[in-house]
């Protein structure tokens, strides 16, 4: 027998929800929370904006899910000793096709968007810091992780939001090599600089 209507509808609903999440992730990373409109998200997903509210309830709820999904995906799929470089490459816009690679760019563009957004930002920052802390055997490993994450976000802010030259046009490979070499003094579990292309 063929697929029943309810099975087809469930498959279509999952596909629509996925397209909305992907469109929202891209627009939040490009524009930030405030400037990414519900209409633009729905248009990019190729659906009516009423479906966004049907599946997520609100733009804020959609944003929270995007942040959680992108960050969790990157944390889940990236070995701890490669997380810093993967997150940095996502901020640099090089190789940004991997799951979760835009998580920190989205976070940076949306950090001043309100209390609920701030809560999501703190939660994902805590998750990244926890993983980075595992790369140091020092007694103050949590402080070292916060410093590394702060530097990473600062680099992203200067490149993504401020557009500071020469950082904005710098080669991502060169930036990654310099940053991972310098952060090796904080996080002794990082691979040697230039270990990955």
Short mmCIF file of C-alpha atoms in Angstrom, two decimals, residues 18-135:
data_model
loop_
_atom_site.label_atom_id
_atom_site.label_comp_id
_atom_site.label_asym_id
_atom_site.label_seq_id
_atom_site.Cartn_x
_atom_site.Cartn_y
_atom_site.Cartn_z
CA UNK A 18 13.93 21.82 8.89
CA UNK A 19 13.75 24.40 6.08
CA UNK A 20 12.57 27.06 8.53
CA UNK A 21 15.42 26.23 10.93
CA UNK A 22 17.99 26.37 8.12
CA UNK A 23 16.63 29.66 6.77
CA UNK A 24 16.49 31.19 10.24
CA UNK A 25 20.04 30.02 11.05
CA UNK A 26 21.36 31.66 7.89
CA UNK A 27 19.46 34.93 8.38
CA UNK A 28 20.23 35.24 12.10
CA UNK A 29 23.93 34.70 11.30
CA UNK A 30 23.82 37.29 8.50
CA UNK A 31 21.66 39.96 10.16
CA UNK A 32 21.21 39.19 13.84
CA UNK A 33 17.96 38.59 15.67
CA UNK A 34 16.39 42.05 15.34
CA UNK A 35 16.99 42.52 11.60
CA UNK A 36 15.99 39.01 10.51
CA UNK A 37 12.25 39.29 9.94
CA UNK A 38 9.70 36.49 10.12
CA UNK A 39 8.69 37.29 6.54
CA UNK A 40 12.29 36.99 5.30
CA UNK A 41 12.80 33.70 7.14
CA UNK A 42 9.58 32.26 5.68
CA UNK A 43 10.46 33.53 2.18
CA UNK A 44 13.92 31.95 2.32
CA UNK A 45 12.38 28.68 3.50
CA UNK A 46 9.79 28.87 0.71
CA UNK A 47 6.79 28.72 3.05
CA UNK A 48 4.05 30.96 4.40
CA UNK A 49 5.09 32.85 7.54
CA UNK A 50 2.07 31.45 9.39
CA UNK A 51 3.87 28.10 9.38
CA UNK A 52 6.74 29.60 11.37
CA UNK A 53 4.32 30.44 14.16
CA UNK A 54 2.62 27.06 13.83
CA UNK A 55 5.88 25.12 14.28
CA UNK A 56 7.76 27.41 16.67
CA UNK A 57 5.21 29.71 18.32
CA UNK A 58 7.32 32.87 18.02
CA UNK A 59 10.42 34.33 16.45
CA UNK A 60 12.14 34.22 19.88
CA UNK A 61 11.40 30.53 20.28
CA UNK A 62 12.75 29.89 16.78
CA UNK A 63 15.91 31.84 17.63
CA UNK A 64 16.38 29.84 20.83
CA UNK A 65 16.06 26.61 18.91
CA UNK A 66 18.51 27.78 16.23
CA UNK A 67 21.12 28.77 18.84
CA UNK A 68 20.66 25.56 20.78
CA UNK A 69 20.68 23.36 17.68
CA UNK A 70 23.69 25.00 16.01
CA UNK A 71 25.76 25.09 19.17
CA UNK A 72 24.83 21.58 20.24
CA UNK A 73 25.52 20.25 16.75
CA UNK A 74 28.99 21.79 16.69
CA UNK A 75 29.74 20.59 20.22
CA UNK A 76 28.46 17.09 19.41
CA UNK A 77 30.27 16.64 16.09
CA UNK A 78 33.59 18.37 16.82
CA UNK A 79 36.34 16.77 18.90
CA UNK A 80 37.25 19.02 21.86
CA UNK A 81 40.77 19.68 20.57
CA UNK A 82 39.31 20.91 17.25
CA UNK A 83 36.42 22.97 18.68
CA UNK A 84 38.28 26.25 18.97
CA UNK A 85 39.45 26.15 15.36
CA UNK A 86 36.05 24.99 14.07
CA UNK A 87 34.28 27.82 15.90
CA UNK A 88 36.91 30.30 14.74
CA UNK A 89 36.53 29.18 11.12
CA UNK A 90 32.77 29.64 11.43
CA UNK A 91 33.36 33.22 12.58
CA UNK A 92 35.87 33.82 9.81
CA UNK A 93 33.37 32.64 7.19
CA UNK A 94 35.74 29.96 5.89
CA UNK A 95 34.29 26.48 5.59
CA UNK A 96 31.01 27.65 7.13
CA UNK A 97 29.03 24.82 5.63
CA UNK A 98 29.59 22.42 8.53
CA UNK A 99 26.73 21.90 10.99
CA UNK A 100 26.76 24.51 13.70
CA UNK A 101 29.59 26.51 12.15
CA UNK A 102 27.59 29.75 12.32
CA UNK A 103 26.61 29.32 15.97
CA UNK A 104 28.97 31.95 17.37
CA UNK A 105 28.37 34.39 14.50
CA UNK A 106 24.64 34.15 15.19
CA UNK A 107 25.30 34.67 18.87
CA UNK A 108 27.46 37.75 18.23
CA UNK A 109 24.98 39.40 15.88
CA UNK A 110 22.14 38.91 18.37
CA UNK A 111 23.73 39.35 21.80
CA UNK A 112 21.97 42.65 22.59
CA UNK A 113 18.49 41.50 21.61
CA UNK A 114 16.89 41.09 25.04
CA UNK A 115 16.75 38.97 28.15
CA UNK A 116 15.62 35.70 26.56
CA UNK A 117 18.31 36.01 23.91
CA UNK A 118 20.90 36.80 26.58
CA UNK A 119 19.89 33.63 28.41
CA UNK A 120 20.42 31.55 25.27
CA UNK A 121 23.78 33.25 24.68
CA UNK A 122 24.97 32.51 28.23
CA UNK A 123 23.86 28.88 27.98
CA UNK A 124 25.72 28.16 24.75
CA UNK A 125 28.77 30.12 25.98
CA UNK A 126 28.82 27.94 29.10
CA UNK A 127 28.71 24.81 26.94
CA UNK A 128 31.63 25.97 24.77
CA UNK A 129 33.66 27.02 27.84
CA UNK A 130 33.07 23.62 29.47
CA UNK A 131 34.50 21.82 26.44
CA UNK A 132 37.44 24.22 26.14
CA UNK A 133 38.18 23.81 29.87
CA UNK A 134 38.67 20.10 29.26
CA UNK A 135 41.71 20.99 27.13
#
